[in-house]
Every structure is written in C-alpha cells, then in structure tokens.
Amino acid sequence: MKQALAAIFVLATSMAVADPLNGTYTIKKDGSGDFYSFTDAASALVTRGLSGDVVFEAYDGIYDDGVVDMRYANTAGKTVTFRPAVGQSVTVCAPGAGFIFWASGDLAPTHYIKIQGLTLKDCAGWAVCAPRCHFWTVSNCRIQTDRGIMFGGSFDSVLNCDIQVTGTTSSIGIYFAGSSGFAANNFVSGATGMGVYTLNASGTKLHCNTLITDSASVNAIGIYENGSRSTLRGNVIVGSLVAYSGGSFPASSNYNCWYKHDGSENLFYVSNIRYLTMESWRSRSHLDTNSFRADPLVVDKWTDLHLQASSPCIGSSAPIAGILTDFDGEPRDAQPDIGADEYYPVGLVDDTSFQISECRLQIEPNPACRYVRVSLTGQASSTCQTELRLHDASGRCVLVRPLDHSTTGPLVLDLCELSSGVYFVRVPAGSCSVTEKLVVR
C-alpha cells in the first residue's frame, strides 16, 4: 500500500512539473522564487511549454548562470516577457559564452519574446541572438557585450537601449538579418565593425538612433547594408571608414546627421563609388535633402551619447509618427532633435542626487516604466514627516502622497496611469525643498 501511495505521489508531482507555463513567475537568486535563474526559466519554457502569455519577473542580483537557451521553446503564438520586478535592478551575464539570450527559429518557433529593462553584460558574443525568430523586442536595456543584438526574423525591434559594444575586432551594435526590423531611440557606441548591419532586410526602419563607432577602428562603418534598402530618418551616424556603405542606396533617408571621426567628407560608399561631399550624394541618390555633415557634439563618444548644448542636431529633425519621446522618455519637441536624445538644458533641475541642506531624494529606478521607489535620506530623514508631490512638465500636480521615511521606508509609486514624459518629484523637508526629475517611459 505504501509503495502504491508513493507511486501516486511521484506521478502527481511529475504531472505538476509538466504543467504548461501561464501567467507571472518570479526569478530569485536566493531560491525563494519560482525559478532560481534565467537559465532555469528558459529551460522550463523548453520542457513545459506554455498555455498562455508568460511574464518572468526577476529580483535584485547578478545572474551569471550561463546562456539563457530558448532554442527549442515553442511559444505557440503566446508572448514571453523577461523583466525586473518592481523597483529591482537585474544584471544577466554569461561569462565566456557566445550569447546571453539565445534562440533559433530553425529548431522551434520561438517568437514573441520581450526582454525589458535588464542589464546584459559579460559575454564573448551577442547579448541577444535570435536568427529566424519573429516579433522579438529588446527595450530599455543596458548592454555591454562583445557584440550587441542579432535578429534574423521579421518584425523584430530594438528600442531605447544603450548598447556599448566591447568587442575589439569587427564588432557590431545591431544586426538585422531579416525583413521588417525596427530600431528607434537607441544609443550605440564602440562598434569596431558596424554600428548597424543589415543583411537582406529591405523593410528595416532606423529612426532616431545615435550610432557612433569606435574612433580608434579605422574600418568602422556607421551603417552597412548588404542587399538591404532601409529607411533612415532622424539618426546620428558616425563612422571611421565611411558613415554609410551598401550595395545600393537606402530606400529613404532624411534628417540625419552624418559624420566621420576625422572630419572629412568621405561619408558614403555605394556600389564601389565614393561620394566625397553631401552635394554629390544628394545629386546622385536624391536623398538626405534635410540632412547635413557635422560633428554631433555628444557628451562622450563612448560613455554618454546625450547632446551637448551646442550640438547642431538640436531642433534639426522633423516629427516621426509614433516616436513622441526620446531615449530618456523625455517628450520630443514640435521640431525635434536628431538622434536618440532630445536635449534639455542642464540646470532646470538636477538630473540625479539633488541635495539641499543634507537632505537627499533618491528615486529608483529612474527612468521608470511601471513603479518607482522614493526615499528621503540625510539629516532630516529620521524625523521627516512630510508629503510627496508629483508635477508634470507643465507644473500641474498630478499626485500627492504622505511621506514618513522613518516609519515606512521607501514609498512605492504606481506609474501605470501616467503618460510617458518628464515629471518632477518635490518634497518639503524641514527648511528645505528637495526636487528631482523623474522620467516615465
């Protein structure tokens, strides 16, 4: 009898483990979540499958457990999302491996994957590699890997990412090897080969990106197209060899800032023909009527691609349908800036760590997508009983919450009802008033 009961228990347990995934699951390094690591979560996608949309929410930590291998995962038309949980900071690594997130449409229809708000670093190849997979989106991620993102399907997107390419030989920031790719509001720096590489990706749209290749790499190209004809609009494109190279002209190109690190006008190379001036390029291609050649004047060409106050890109673009905010989530002006950054004067409010009379307002994360944690620290924090006010860019107060740091700790604000844009958090703290800018994406 005992053996029969044991057999029933084992059978029930195995059936529970085999249940398809559906809903939200947690990833926690301390073992208290549904999964210990991203690799475990990916393994469950492969072995258990899914019966509905799935969200994996990860908690604070550095997850360096190896490749997140989804090559045999059949998503069956459902969406799978990897993202940090509320207010959490999450880094995913695969030291020495060729990929961090990996899938292949040849082995299984691993489509509709979303990777949001993560830091991806420390691997010897691609942060994300998904050949022949469709409807993938990488958004709001910080990437520091030898190569950036490789997509080889249709309708794949890279949005609002900071991609710092660390490879020393022929490295690539974003690689589209299929049709209908879309990249917008991205910073790409450090590529020794190509900032963006497209292969037979004639439907690709590159809008409002800042692409600055490694200035020490004499062969680096801002955008290289092989059998592709992309739409280029509102981009900063800086190369070392040339800014653009391809077998044919882009399908469309305008409102771009083109530049070479050495300042020369040898910007374009198409079908074995060099175009040494913007005038000759416009005359032959009939493109880039409102584009120009100039140093974009970013803060730092490796670590910070935001525009300086004197940048010629400020106010030099035109609105693009659907792109209403920039890399930071700040609103685009009626006459927007070229590149991923919409310039806002420094000094209107402090960007980070604003401090008056030893009172400090901490906002994490910032920029934020769904929730944010607000803390008041410093001399007044132990006795401070006040209120928090959230104002929109016009100065209108949109939210008020009591704030007593000594008893409640960080205050969690729900941002789900707020539109994307710039807000200001203000807290009276004794004799001082602390103000911090908050960007909602």
Coordinates of C-alpha atoms in Angstrom, one line a residue:
M1 CA 0.0 0.0 0.0
K2 CA 2.8 2.4 0.9
Q3 CA 4.5 1.7 -2.4
A4 CA 1.3 2.4 -4.3
L5 CA 0.9 5.7 -2.5
A6 CA 4.5 6.6 -3.2
A7 CA 4.0 5.9 -6.9
I8 CA 0.9 8.0 -7.0
F9 CA 2.8 10.9 -5.3
V10 CA 5.6 10.7 -7.8
L11 CA 3.2 10.6 -10.7
A12 CA 1.3 13.6 -9.3
T13 CA 4.5 15.5 -8.8
S14 CA 5.7 14.8 -12.3
M15 CA 2.4 15.9 -13.8
A16 CA 2.6 19.2 -11.8
V17 CA 6.1 19.9 -13.0
A18 CA 5.0 19.2 -16.6
D19 CA 2.1 21.7 -16.5
P20 CA 2.5 24.3 -19.2
L21 CA 3.5 27.8 -18.1
N22 CA 0.9 30.5 -17.9
G23 CA 0.9 33.8 -16.0
T24 CA 3.6 35.6 -14.0
Y25 CA 6.6 33.8 -12.4
T26 CA 9.4 35.1 -10.2
I27 CA 13.2 34.7 -10.6
K28 CA 15.1 35.0 -7.3
K29 CA 18.8 34.1 -6.7
D30 CA 18.0 33.1 -3.1
G31 CA 15.8 30.3 -4.2
S32 CA 12.6 31.8 -2.8
G33 CA 11.0 32.4 -6.2
D34 CA 9.6 30.2 -8.9
F35 CA 13.0 29.9 -10.6
Y36 CA 16.5 30.4 -9.3
S37 CA 17.9 31.8 -12.6
F38 CA 17.1 33.0 -16.1
T39 CA 18.6 29.7 -17.4
D40 CA 16.1 27.7 -15.3
A41 CA 13.2 29.8 -16.6
A42 CA 14.3 29.2 -20.2
S43 CA 14.6 25.5 -19.5
A44 CA 11.1 25.5 -18.3
L45 CA 9.9 27.1 -21.5
V46 CA 11.5 24.3 -23.4
T47 CA 10.4 21.4 -21.3
R48 CA 7.0 22.5 -20.2
G49 CA 5.8 24.8 -23.0
L50 CA 3.1 27.4 -22.3
S51 CA -0.6 27.7 -22.5
G52 CA -0.9 31.5 -22.2
D53 CA 1.2 34.6 -22.1
V54 CA 4.1 34.3 -19.6
V55 CA 6.0 37.0 -17.6
F56 CA 9.2 36.3 -15.7
E57 CA 9.9 39.0 -13.1
A58 CA 13.4 39.0 -11.7
Y59 CA 14.6 40.3 -8.4
D60 CA 17.8 42.2 -7.5
G61 CA 21.1 40.5 -8.4
I62 CA 23.7 39.5 -10.9
Y63 CA 22.6 36.3 -12.7
D64 CA 25.7 34.8 -14.2
D65 CA 24.4 31.2 -14.6
G66 CA 25.2 30.9 -18.3
V67 CA 23.3 31.1 -21.6
V68 CA 19.5 31.7 -21.5
D69 CA 18.9 29.0 -24.1
M70 CA 15.4 29.0 -25.7
R71 CA 16.3 27.3 -28.9
Y72 CA 13.8 24.5 -28.5
A73 CA 11.0 26.6 -27.0
N74 CA 7.7 26.6 -28.9
T75 CA 5.9 29.8 -27.8
A76 CA 2.8 28.8 -29.8
G77 CA 1.8 32.3 -30.6
K78 CA 2.0 33.4 -26.9
T79 CA 4.1 36.3 -25.6
V80 CA 7.0 35.7 -23.1
T81 CA 8.4 38.7 -21.2
F82 CA 11.6 38.9 -19.2
R83 CA 11.8 42.0 -17.0
P84 CA 12.8 43.2 -13.5
A85 CA 10.2 43.1 -10.8
V86 CA 9.0 46.4 -9.3
G87 CA 12.0 48.6 -8.3
Q88 CA 14.6 45.8 -8.9
S89 CA 18.0 46.1 -10.5
V90 CA 18.9 43.0 -12.5
T91 CA 22.0 42.1 -14.5
V92 CA 22.3 38.9 -16.6
C93 CA 25.7 37.6 -17.7
A94 CA 27.2 34.6 -19.5
P95 CA 30.9 34.9 -18.9
G96 CA 32.9 33.3 -21.8
A97 CA 29.8 32.2 -23.7
G98 CA 28.8 33.3 -27.2
F99 CA 25.4 34.5 -26.2
I100 CA 23.3 35.6 -23.2
F101 CA 19.8 35.2 -24.7
W102 CA 19.8 32.6 -27.5
A103 CA 17.1 31.1 -29.7
S104 CA 16.7 29.7 -33.2
G105 CA 13.6 29.6 -35.4
D106 CA 15.1 26.6 -37.3
L107 CA 14.7 24.4 -34.2
A108 CA 11.4 25.7 -32.8
P109 CA 9.0 28.7 -33.4
T110 CA 10.4 30.8 -30.5
H111 CA 8.6 34.0 -31.3
Y112 CA 7.0 36.9 -29.4
I113 CA 9.8 37.3 -26.9
K114 CA 10.2 40.6 -24.9
I115 CA 13.4 41.5 -23.0
Q116 CA 12.8 44.7 -21.0
G117 CA 14.8 46.8 -18.6
L118 CA 17.7 44.4 -18.0
T119 CA 21.4 45.0 -17.9
L120 CA 23.1 42.5 -20.2
K121 CA 26.9 42.2 -19.9
D122 CA 30.0 40.0 -19.8
C123 CA 29.7 37.5 -22.7
A124 CA 32.1 36.8 -25.5
G125 CA 29.5 37.3 -28.3
W126 CA 25.9 38.6 -28.7
A127 CA 23.8 39.8 -25.8
V128 CA 20.8 38.6 -27.8
C129 CA 20.9 36.2 -30.7
A130 CA 17.7 35.1 -32.4
P131 CA 18.0 34.0 -36.0
R132 CA 14.8 33.3 -37.8
C133 CA 12.7 34.3 -34.8
H134 CA 9.9 36.8 -35.3
F135 CA 8.3 39.5 -33.2
W136 CA 11.2 39.9 -30.7
T137 CA 11.6 43.1 -28.8
V138 CA 14.5 44.3 -26.7
S139 CA 13.7 47.6 -24.9
N140 CA 15.1 49.8 -22.2
C141 CA 18.1 47.6 -21.7
R142 CA 21.7 48.5 -21.0
I143 CA 24.1 46.2 -23.0
Q144 CA 27.9 45.8 -22.5
T145 CA 29.0 42.8 -24.5
D146 CA 31.4 42.0 -27.3
R147 CA 28.6 42.3 -29.8
G148 CA 25.1 43.7 -29.3
I149 CA 21.9 42.3 -30.7
M150 CA 21.4 39.9 -33.7
F151 CA 17.9 39.4 -35.1
G152 CA 17.2 37.2 -38.1
G153 CA 13.5 37.3 -38.5
S154 CA 10.6 39.6 -39.2
F155 CA 9.1 42.4 -37.1
D156 CA 11.9 42.4 -34.6
S157 CA 12.6 45.6 -32.7
V158 CA 15.3 47.3 -30.6
L159 CA 14.0 50.3 -28.6
N160 CA 15.5 52.7 -26.1
C161 CA 18.6 50.6 -25.5
D162 CA 22.1 51.8 -24.5
I163 CA 24.4 49.4 -26.4
Q164 CA 28.1 49.8 -25.5
V165 CA 30.0 47.3 -27.7
T166 CA 33.1 45.9 -26.1
G167 CA 34.5 43.6 -28.8
T168 CA 37.8 44.6 -30.3
T169 CA 37.5 43.1 -33.8
S170 CA 34.7 43.7 -36.3
S171 CA 32.1 44.1 -33.6
I172 CA 28.5 45.1 -34.4
G173 CA 26.0 47.0 -32.4
I174 CA 22.7 45.9 -34.0
Y175 CA 22.4 43.3 -36.7
F176 CA 19.2 42.8 -38.7
A177 CA 19.4 39.7 -41.0
G178 CA 15.7 39.6 -41.9
S179 CA 12.9 41.9 -43.1
S180 CA 10.9 44.4 -41.2
G181 CA 13.4 45.2 -38.4
F182 CA 12.8 48.4 -36.4
A183 CA 15.4 50.3 -34.3
A184 CA 14.5 53.6 -32.6
N185 CA 15.9 55.8 -29.8
N186 CA 19.0 53.7 -29.3
F187 CA 22.5 54.7 -28.2
V188 CA 25.1 52.5 -29.9
S189 CA 28.8 53.2 -29.2
G190 CA 32.1 51.4 -29.5
A191 CA 31.5 49.2 -32.5
T192 CA 34.7 48.4 -34.3
G193 CA 32.9 47.0 -37.4
M194 CA 29.5 48.4 -37.9
G195 CA 27.1 50.4 -35.7
V196 CA 24.2 48.8 -37.6
Y197 CA 24.5 46.0 -40.1
T198 CA 21.5 44.9 -42.2
L199 CA 21.5 41.8 -44.4
N200 CA 18.7 41.3 -46.9
A201 CA 16.5 43.4 -44.6
S202 CA 14.8 45.6 -47.0
G203 CA 11.9 46.5 -44.7
T204 CA 14.1 47.8 -41.9
K205 CA 13.4 51.2 -40.3
L206 CA 16.2 53.0 -38.4
H207 CA 14.7 56.1 -36.7
C208 CA 16.1 58.5 -34.1
N209 CA 19.2 56.5 -33.2
T210 CA 22.7 57.7 -32.2
L211 CA 25.3 55.4 -33.8
I212 CA 28.9 56.3 -33.0
T213 CA 31.5 53.7 -33.9
D214 CA 34.9 53.3 -32.2
S215 CA 37.1 56.2 -33.2
A216 CA 40.2 54.0 -33.0
S217 CA 39.0 51.5 -35.5
V218 CA 39.9 52.7 -39.0
N219 CA 37.5 50.3 -40.7
A220 CA 34.4 51.1 -38.6
I221 CA 31.2 52.0 -40.6
G222 CA 28.2 53.7 -39.1
I223 CA 25.6 51.8 -41.1
Y224 CA 26.4 48.9 -43.5
E225 CA 23.7 47.4 -45.7
N226 CA 24.2 44.1 -47.7
G227 CA 21.3 43.5 -50.0
S228 CA 19.1 45.8 -47.9
R229 CA 17.3 49.1 -48.5
S230 CA 16.4 50.6 -45.2
T231 CA 14.5 53.8 -44.2
L232 CA 16.9 56.1 -42.3
R233 CA 15.4 59.1 -40.5
G234 CA 16.5 61.3 -37.7
N235 CA 19.7 59.5 -36.9
V236 CA 23.2 60.5 -35.9
I237 CA 25.6 58.3 -37.8
V238 CA 29.3 58.5 -37.2
G239 CA 31.9 56.2 -38.8
S240 CA 35.7 55.9 -39.3
L241 CA 36.0 54.4 -42.8
V242 CA 32.7 55.9 -44.0
A243 CA 29.4 56.7 -42.4
Y244 CA 27.3 54.6 -44.8
S245 CA 28.2 51.7 -47.1
G246 CA 26.0 49.5 -49.2
G247 CA 25.3 47.8 -52.5
S248 CA 22.6 50.3 -53.3
F249 CA 21.1 53.5 -51.9
P250 CA 18.8 53.4 -48.9
A251 CA 15.1 53.2 -49.6
S252 CA 14.7 56.6 -47.9
S253 CA 17.0 58.8 -45.9
N254 CA 16.4 62.3 -44.4
Y255 CA 17.0 64.5 -41.4
N256 CA 20.2 62.7 -40.5
C257 CA 23.5 64.0 -39.1
W258 CA 26.4 62.3 -40.9
Y259 CA 30.0 62.5 -39.8
K260 CA 33.4 60.8 -39.9
H261 CA 35.7 60.9 -36.9
D262 CA 38.5 62.6 -38.9
G263 CA 36.1 65.3 -40.1
S264 CA 36.5 64.5 -43.8
E265 CA 33.6 64.5 -46.3
N266 CA 34.2 60.9 -47.5
L267 CA 31.0 59.8 -45.9
F268 CA 29.3 57.4 -48.4
Y269 CA 30.4 54.3 -50.4
V270 CA 27.8 52.6 -52.6
S271 CA 28.4 50.1 -55.4
N272 CA 32.1 50.8 -55.5
I273 CA 31.5 54.5 -55.8
R274 CA 32.7 57.0 -53.2
Y275 CA 30.7 60.2 -52.6
L276 CA 33.1 62.8 -51.2
T277 CA 30.5 65.6 -50.5
M278 CA 27.0 65.8 -49.3
E279 CA 26.2 67.6 -52.5
S280 CA 27.3 64.8 -54.7
W281 CA 25.5 62.3 -52.5
R282 CA 22.2 64.3 -52.8
S283 CA 22.6 64.8 -56.5
R284 CA 23.1 61.1 -57.3
S285 CA 20.8 59.5 -54.6
H286 CA 18.1 62.1 -54.4
L287 CA 18.2 61.5 -50.6
D288 CA 19.0 63.5 -47.5
T289 CA 17.6 66.8 -48.6
N290 CA 17.4 68.0 -45.0
S291 CA 20.4 66.1 -43.7
F292 CA 23.9 67.5 -43.1
R293 CA 27.5 66.7 -42.3
A294 CA 28.7 67.9 -38.8
D295 CA 30.2 66.7 -35.6
P296 CA 27.0 65.8 -33.5
L297 CA 28.8 67.0 -30.3
V298 CA 27.7 64.4 -27.8
V299 CA 28.9 64.5 -24.2
D300 CA 31.2 61.5 -24.6
K301 CA 31.5 59.3 -27.7
W302 CA 31.9 56.1 -25.7
T303 CA 30.0 56.5 -22.4
D304 CA 27.4 59.2 -22.9
L305 CA 25.8 60.0 -26.2
H306 CA 23.5 62.7 -25.0
L307 CA 23.8 66.0 -26.9
Q308 CA 25.8 69.0 -25.7
A309 CA 24.1 72.4 -25.6
S310 CA 26.0 73.5 -28.8
S311 CA 25.1 70.4 -30.9
P312 CA 23.9 71.1 -34.4
C313 CA 21.4 68.3 -34.0
I314 CA 19.2 70.3 -31.7
G315 CA 16.0 71.3 -33.4
S316 CA 17.2 69.9 -36.8
S317 CA 14.8 67.0 -37.3
A318 CA 11.1 66.6 -38.1
P319 CA 8.4 64.6 -36.2
I320 CA 8.1 60.9 -36.9
A321 CA 4.7 59.2 -36.3
G322 CA 4.7 57.1 -33.2
I323 CA 8.0 58.5 -31.8
L324 CA 6.9 61.0 -29.2
T325 CA 9.6 60.6 -26.6
D326 CA 13.4 60.1 -26.7
F327 CA 15.9 57.7 -25.2
D328 CA 15.3 59.1 -21.7
G329 CA 11.5 59.1 -22.1
E330 CA 11.5 62.9 -22.4
P331 CA 9.0 64.4 -24.8
R332 CA 10.0 65.2 -28.3
D333 CA 9.6 68.9 -29.3
A334 CA 7.4 70.0 -32.2
Q335 CA 10.7 70.4 -34.1
P336 CA 12.7 67.5 -32.5
D337 CA 16.4 66.9 -32.3
I338 CA 18.3 64.5 -34.5
G339 CA 19.4 61.3 -32.7
A340 CA 18.2 59.3 -29.7
D341 CA 18.4 62.3 -27.3
E342 CA 16.1 65.2 -27.1
Y343 CA 18.3 67.9 -25.5
Y344 CA 17.0 69.6 -22.3
P345 CA 19.0 72.4 -20.6
V346 CA 21.1 71.2 -17.6
G347 CA 20.2 73.2 -14.5
L348 CA 16.5 73.4 -14.9
V349 CA 16.5 70.7 -12.2
D350 CA 19.3 68.4 -11.2
D351 CA 19.3 65.1 -13.1
T352 CA 20.5 62.9 -10.1
S353 CA 21.3 63.2 -6.4
F354 CA 19.8 66.6 -5.9
Q355 CA 20.8 67.7 -2.4
I356 CA 19.8 70.7 -0.2
S357 CA 20.8 71.1 3.5
E358 CA 22.0 67.5 3.6
C359 CA 18.5 66.2 2.6
R360 CA 18.6 63.9 -0.4
L361 CA 15.8 62.4 -2.5
Q362 CA 16.5 59.0 -4.1
I363 CA 14.4 57.7 -6.9
E364 CA 14.9 54.1 -8.2
P365 CA 14.7 53.2 -11.0
N366 CA 14.9 56.4 -13.0
P367 CA 13.9 56.3 -15.8
A368 CA 11.0 54.1 -14.7
C369 CA 8.4 52.1 -16.6
R370 CA 5.8 50.8 -14.1
Y371 CA 6.7 51.5 -10.5
V372 CA 9.3 53.7 -8.7
R373 CA 10.7 53.7 -5.1
V374 CA 11.2 57.1 -3.5
S375 CA 13.3 57.7 -0.3
L376 CA 14.3 60.8 1.6
T377 CA 17.7 60.4 3.2
G378 CA 20.1 62.7 5.0
Q379 CA 20.0 64.7 8.2
A380 CA 16.2 65.2 8.2
S381 CA 15.3 61.7 7.3
S382 CA 15.0 60.3 10.8
T383 CA 12.3 62.8 11.8
C384 CA 10.9 63.9 8.5
Q385 CA 7.1 63.7 8.2
T386 CA 6.0 65.5 5.0
E387 CA 4.4 64.8 1.7
L388 CA 5.5 64.0 -1.8
R389 CA 4.1 65.9 -4.7
L390 CA 4.5 64.8 -8.3
H391 CA 4.2 67.5 -11.0
D392 CA 4.0 67.1 -14.8
A393 CA 6.1 69.2 -17.2
S394 CA 3.6 72.0 -17.2
G395 CA 3.8 72.3 -13.4
R396 CA 0.4 70.7 -12.7
C397 CA 0.3 68.5 -9.6
V398 CA -0.8 65.0 -10.6
L399 CA -0.2 63.1 -7.4
V400 CA 0.2 63.7 -3.6
R401 CA 1.3 61.1 -1.1
P402 CA 2.3 61.3 2.6
L403 CA 5.9 60.5 3.2
D404 CA 7.3 59.5 6.6
H405 CA 10.7 57.8 5.8
S406 CA 11.4 57.0 9.5
T407 CA 8.5 54.5 9.7
T408 CA 7.5 53.4 6.2
G409 CA 10.8 53.3 4.4
P410 CA 10.8 53.8 0.6
L411 CA 7.5 54.9 -0.9
V412 CA 6.4 52.9 -3.9
L413 CA 4.5 54.9 -6.6
D414 CA 2.3 53.3 -9.2
L415 CA 3.1 55.0 -12.6
C416 CA 0.8 52.8 -14.7
E417 CA -1.8 55.6 -15.1
L418 CA 0.7 58.3 -16.1
S419 CA 1.6 59.1 -19.7
S420 CA 5.3 58.8 -20.7
G421 CA 7.3 62.0 -20.2
V422 CA 9.1 64.2 -17.7
Y423 CA 7.8 64.7 -14.2
F424 CA 9.2 66.5 -11.1
V425 CA 9.1 65.0 -7.6
R426 CA 9.1 67.6 -4.9
V427 CA 9.3 67.0 -1.2
P428 CA 9.4 69.8 1.5
A429 CA 12.0 68.6 4.1
G430 CA 12.1 70.9 7.1
S431 CA 13.5 74.2 6.0
C432 CA 14.5 72.9 2.5
S433 CA 12.6 71.7 -0.5
V434 CA 14.1 68.8 -2.5
T435 CA 13.3 68.4 -6.2
E436 CA 14.2 65.6 -8.5
K437 CA 13.4 64.9 -12.2
L438 CA 11.6 61.6 -12.9
V439 CA 11.4 60.2 -16.4
V440 CA 8.4 57.9 -17.0
R441 CA 8.7 55.6 -20.1

